[in-house]
Amino acid sequence: MKKIATLLLTLSTAIVYAQHDAKKGFKFAENQTDVLLKATAEAKSKATKPNLVTPRTLDSQGNLVLIPSRDWVSGFFSGELWYLYEYTHNKKWQEAAKDFTAKIEPEQNNGDSHDVGFKIYTSVGNAYRLTNDAHYKAIIITAAKTLSTRFNPAVGCIKSWDGRKEWPFPVIIDNMMNLELMFAATRLSGDSSFYKIAVTHANTTLKNHFRPDYSSYHVIDYDPAMGEVRHRQTHQGYADESAWARGQAWGLYGFTMCYRETHDKKYLVQAEHIAQFILNNPTLPADKVPYWDFNAPGIPNEPRDASAAAIMASALYELCTYSGTNSKLYRATADKIVNSLTNNYTAKAGESQGFILLHSTGHKPAKSEIDVPISYADYYYLEALTRQERLAKGEHVIKP
Ligand code: GLY
């Protein structure tokens, strides 16, 4: 009896804390997003190019950077609007989400890179999840067909980028994220070809992208005819043999999601190995927001990457529901990350053109987007807050 009472007390305390975090985080996010919507409308009205449709980041002067739908980041802002709608049920966010999603929809036919998965699943994927509208369902299936055209059976992977002479067939760890679109398309269409491609890609990545300590390279370049590995590199990280923080986050999220979709234990084992690499890394700071690369030479005087932290938190909330012995650790770490981001990484109210989180690092070796707000950090932060609260209520982390 006493044990049950203690358990109930622990559960209700968890719900109260999570609801408090989510309430605080979403309230702030709503206010900031009002600012960002206004700033976006203003920037659009002044833009010389009509195809700039959605916000990405701030430039070095603090001006809002708008991007066209073809940019890999274009789906995240509409995804944030869908998360605001999911939490608040406020139709205002639904209307804005529909508007911004519509601007990304043409990307369903853009097979120029693997990013069709990122763009369509964060925007249209959330739209379909929350509305069940057949219009969105059709787009998900078309986008998966587009992504399938980049699959090479000799390699066993979807090709990430085109037009880089030095890499005939580059596959980046980020590409694991695009598999979610493929699994969804098989569920929605009954066509198993998308599922088969996703599983083959995940298996090839599992075989070739990881080091013995379960950190991952960023880019594996394959021979497109024979399927053999040509090079292993870390393009956006400090060095080829270093562990680029966001890459580790993509891998963690990707293999956790693959386990959800397939129930194949090897993906869960891989996700847990990646989690252990991250959590046991001696350079992971006490607030659990990583430096931009786990091997960055100047740690602790290196920029953090709040985006990597947000992706990790969201992934760990899901992973903790599948893991046995480490479940509590993963959930506590995700809570710590969310708490750190909410209390120490947010913009000042009404500032930074309405972005939510500061201190992300986009591409440090290219000297691009260092210590900035960026929309994919905000997207995964809102996703993590949503998952935290659903978990506390005993619901699956993703609303079906
Ligand atoms: N997918 C590109 C990046 O994570 O920067």
PDB file of N, CA, C and O in Angstrom, residues 3 22 44 52 82 91 96 100 106 125 133 135 150 160 162 181-182 202-203 221 241 285 310 329-330 336 345 348 376:
ATOM      1  N   LYS A   3       3.963   1.430  -0.901  1.00  0.00           N
ATOM      2  CA  LYS A   3       4.712   1.501  -2.163  1.00  0.00           C
ATOM      3  C   LYS A   3       3.854   2.154  -3.257  1.00  0.00           C
ATOM      4  O   LYS A   3       4.317   2.990  -4.028  1.00  0.00           O
ATOM      5  N   ALA A  22       6.426  22.635 -19.498  1.00  0.00           N
ATOM      6  CA  ALA A  22       5.763  22.798 -20.787  1.00  0.00           C
ATOM      7  C   ALA A  22       4.998  24.118 -20.810  1.00  0.00           C
ATOM      8  O   ALA A  22       5.053  24.850 -21.794  1.00  0.00           O
ATOM      9  N   LYS A  44       9.627  39.934 -45.429  1.00  0.00           N
ATOM     10  CA  LYS A  44       9.121  39.508 -46.754  1.00  0.00           C
ATOM     11  C   LYS A  44       8.699  40.699 -47.584  1.00  0.00           C
ATOM     12  O   LYS A  44       8.932  40.738 -48.795  1.00  0.00           O
ATOM     13  N   LEU A  52      11.414  33.940 -50.937  1.00  0.00           N
ATOM     14  CA  LEU A  52      11.871  33.794 -49.541  1.00  0.00           C
ATOM     15  C   LEU A  52      10.634  33.638 -48.653  1.00  0.00           C
ATOM     16  O   LEU A  52       9.868  34.588 -48.483  1.00  0.00           O
ATOM     17  N   TRP A  82       2.823  23.989 -35.854  1.00  0.00           N
ATOM     18  CA  TRP A  82       1.966  22.824 -35.570  1.00  0.00           C
ATOM     19  C   TRP A  82       2.113  22.397 -34.106  1.00  0.00           C
ATOM     20  O   TRP A  82       1.133  22.022 -33.456  1.00  0.00           O
ATOM     21  N   LYS A  91      -6.700  28.003 -32.626  1.00  0.00           N
ATOM     22  CA  LYS A  91      -6.872  27.974 -34.096  1.00  0.00           C
ATOM     23  C   LYS A  91      -5.932  28.950 -34.815  1.00  0.00           C
ATOM     24  O   LYS A  91      -5.598  28.763 -35.978  1.00  0.00           O
ATOM     25  N   ALA A  96      -1.877  29.686 -39.047  1.00  0.00           N
ATOM     26  CA  ALA A  96      -0.505  30.060 -39.434  1.00  0.00           C
ATOM     27  C   ALA A  96       0.260  28.825 -39.907  1.00  0.00           C
ATOM     28  O   ALA A  96       1.008  28.871 -40.898  1.00  0.00           O
ATOM     29  N   PHE A 100       2.067  28.402 -43.593  1.00  0.00           N
ATOM     30  CA  PHE A 100       3.504  28.169 -43.791  1.00  0.00           C
ATOM     31  C   PHE A 100       3.763  26.779 -44.379  1.00  0.00           C
ATOM     32  O   PHE A 100       4.704  26.599 -45.155  1.00  0.00           O
ATOM     33  N   PRO A 106       5.461  22.418 -52.318  1.00  0.00           N
ATOM     34  CA  PRO A 106       6.072  22.122 -53.633  1.00  0.00           C
ATOM     35  C   PRO A 106       7.334  21.259 -53.533  1.00  0.00           C
ATOM     36  O   PRO A 106       7.725  20.594 -54.496  1.00  0.00           O
ATOM     37  N   GLY A 125       4.267  16.398 -42.467  1.00  0.00           N
ATOM     38  CA  GLY A 125       4.124  15.232 -41.568  1.00  0.00           C
ATOM     39  C   GLY A 125       3.352  15.607 -40.315  1.00  0.00           C
ATOM     40  O   GLY A 125       2.420  14.908 -39.900  1.00  0.00           O
ATOM     41  N   ASP A 133      -5.875  15.157 -42.728  1.00  0.00           N
ATOM     42  CA  ASP A 133      -6.361  15.662 -44.019  1.00  0.00           C
ATOM     43  C   ASP A 133      -5.692  14.886 -45.165  1.00  0.00           C
ATOM     44  O   ASP A 133      -4.460  14.820 -45.238  1.00  0.00           O
ATOM     45  N   HIS A 135      -5.228  15.572 -48.132  1.00  0.00           N
ATOM     46  CA  HIS A 135      -4.322  16.408 -48.949  1.00  0.00           C
ATOM     47  C   HIS A 135      -2.877  16.223 -48.480  1.00  0.00           C
ATOM     48  O   HIS A 135      -1.958  16.058 -49.291  1.00  0.00           O
ATOM     49  N   ARG A 150      16.464   8.574 -55.035  1.00  0.00           N
ATOM     50  CA  ARG A 150      17.869   8.779 -54.641  1.00  0.00           C
ATOM     51  C   ARG A 150      18.491   7.512 -54.041  1.00  0.00           C
ATOM     52  O   ARG A 150      19.635   7.519 -53.616  1.00  0.00           O
ATOM     53  N   SER A 160      22.751  11.526 -50.251  1.00  0.00           N
ATOM     54  CA  SER A 160      22.419  12.787 -49.580  1.00  0.00           C
ATOM     55  C   SER A 160      22.531  14.005 -50.487  1.00  0.00           C
ATOM     56  O   SER A 160      21.581  14.764 -50.628  1.00  0.00           O
ATOM     57  N   ASP A 162      24.074  16.078 -54.119  1.00  0.00           N
ATOM     58  CA  ASP A 162      24.544  15.987 -55.512  1.00  0.00           C
ATOM     59  C   ASP A 162      25.594  17.072 -55.762  1.00  0.00           C
ATOM     60  O   ASP A 162      25.742  17.987 -54.946  1.00  0.00           O
ATOM     61  N   LEU A 181       9.908   9.716 -42.927  1.00  0.00           N
ATOM     62  CA  LEU A 181       8.984   9.957 -44.044  1.00  0.00           C
ATOM     63  C   LEU A 181       8.694   8.649 -44.783  1.00  0.00           C
ATOM     64  O   LEU A 181       7.551   8.376 -45.169  1.00  0.00           O
ATOM     65  N   MET A 182       9.726   7.831 -44.959  1.00  0.00           N
ATOM     66  CA  MET A 182       9.571   6.580 -45.718  1.00  0.00           C
ATOM     67  C   MET A 182       8.687   5.589 -44.952  1.00  0.00           C
ATOM     68  O   MET A 182       7.802   4.957 -45.533  1.00  0.00           O
ATOM     69  N   ALA A 202      19.144   2.130 -43.140  1.00  0.00           N
ATOM     70  CA  ALA A 202      19.525   2.085 -41.717  1.00  0.00           C
ATOM     71  C   ALA A 202      20.588   1.007 -41.483  1.00  0.00           C
ATOM     72  O   ALA A 202      21.559   1.222 -40.740  1.00  0.00           O
ATOM     73  N   ASN A 203      20.427  -0.148 -42.140  1.00  0.00           N
ATOM     74  CA  ASN A 203      21.396  -1.239 -41.946  1.00  0.00           C
ATOM     75  C   ASN A 203      22.779  -0.877 -42.502  1.00  0.00           C
ATOM     76  O   ASN A 203      23.807  -1.172 -41.886  1.00  0.00           O
ATOM     77  N   ASP A 221      31.429   8.389 -48.050  1.00  0.00           N
ATOM     78  CA  ASP A 221      31.321   8.465 -49.507  1.00  0.00           C
ATOM     79  C   ASP A 221      31.476   7.054 -50.082  1.00  0.00           C
ATOM     80  O   ASP A 221      32.434   6.343 -49.761  1.00  0.00           O
ATOM     81  N   GLU A 241      38.060  12.518 -37.669  1.00  0.00           N
ATOM     82  CA  GLU A 241      37.915  11.530 -36.590  1.00  0.00           C
ATOM     83  C   GLU A 241      37.207  12.096 -35.347  1.00  0.00           C
ATOM     84  O   GLU A 241      37.188  11.453 -34.295  1.00  0.00           O
ATOM     85  N   PRO A 285      29.035  19.031 -20.915  1.00  0.00           N
ATOM     86  CA  PRO A 285      28.984  19.906 -19.734  1.00  0.00           C
ATOM     87  C   PRO A 285      27.891  19.488 -18.741  1.00  0.00           C
ATOM     88  O   PRO A 285      26.986  18.721 -19.089  1.00  0.00           O
ATOM     89  N   ALA A 310      18.688  19.992 -28.121  1.00  0.00           N
ATOM     90  CA  ALA A 310      17.231  19.851 -28.272  1.00  0.00           C
ATOM     91  C   ALA A 310      16.885  18.543 -28.987  1.00  0.00           C
ATOM     92  O   ALA A 310      15.938  17.841 -28.592  1.00  0.00           O
ATOM     93  N   LEU A 329      17.712   7.110 -16.478  1.00  0.00           N
ATOM     94  CA  LEU A 329      18.837   7.989 -16.799  1.00  0.00           C
ATOM     95  C   LEU A 329      18.520   8.836 -18.037  1.00  0.00           C
ATOM     96  O   LEU A 329      18.774  10.038 -18.074  1.00  0.00           O
ATOM     97  N   TYR A 330      17.958   8.185 -19.060  1.00  0.00           N
ATOM     98  CA  TYR A 330      17.650   8.921 -20.294  1.00  0.00           C
ATOM     99  C   TYR A 330      16.620  10.005 -20.024  1.00  0.00           C
ATOM    100  O   TYR A 330      16.729  11.121 -20.516  1.00  0.00           O
ATOM    101  N   LYS A 336      16.932  17.357 -17.804  1.00  0.00           N
ATOM    102  CA  LYS A 336      18.009  18.316 -17.501  1.00  0.00           C
ATOM    103  C   LYS A 336      18.262  19.233 -18.702  1.00  0.00           C
ATOM    104  O   LYS A 336      18.423  20.458 -18.556  1.00  0.00           O
ATOM    105  N   TYR A 345      19.167  29.301 -22.059  1.00  0.00           N
ATOM    106  CA  TYR A 345      19.509  29.429 -23.487  1.00  0.00           C
ATOM    107  C   TYR A 345      18.455  30.192 -24.274  1.00  0.00           C
ATOM    108  O   TYR A 345      18.564  30.304 -25.494  1.00  0.00           O
ATOM    109  N   LYS A 348      16.078  36.923 -24.870  1.00  0.00           N
ATOM    110  CA  LYS A 348      15.345  37.840 -23.981  1.00  0.00           C
ATOM    111  C   LYS A 348      13.958  38.028 -24.579  1.00  0.00           C
ATOM    112  O   LYS A 348      13.816  38.099 -25.814  1.00  0.00           O
ATOM    113  N   TYR A 376      15.697  25.056 -36.509  1.00  0.00           N
ATOM    114  CA  TYR A 376      15.601  23.629 -36.149  1.00  0.00           C
ATOM    115  C   TYR A 376      15.842  23.406 -34.665  1.00  0.00           C
ATOM    116  O   TYR A 376      15.322  22.429 -34.096  1.00  0.00           O
TER     117      TYR A 376
END
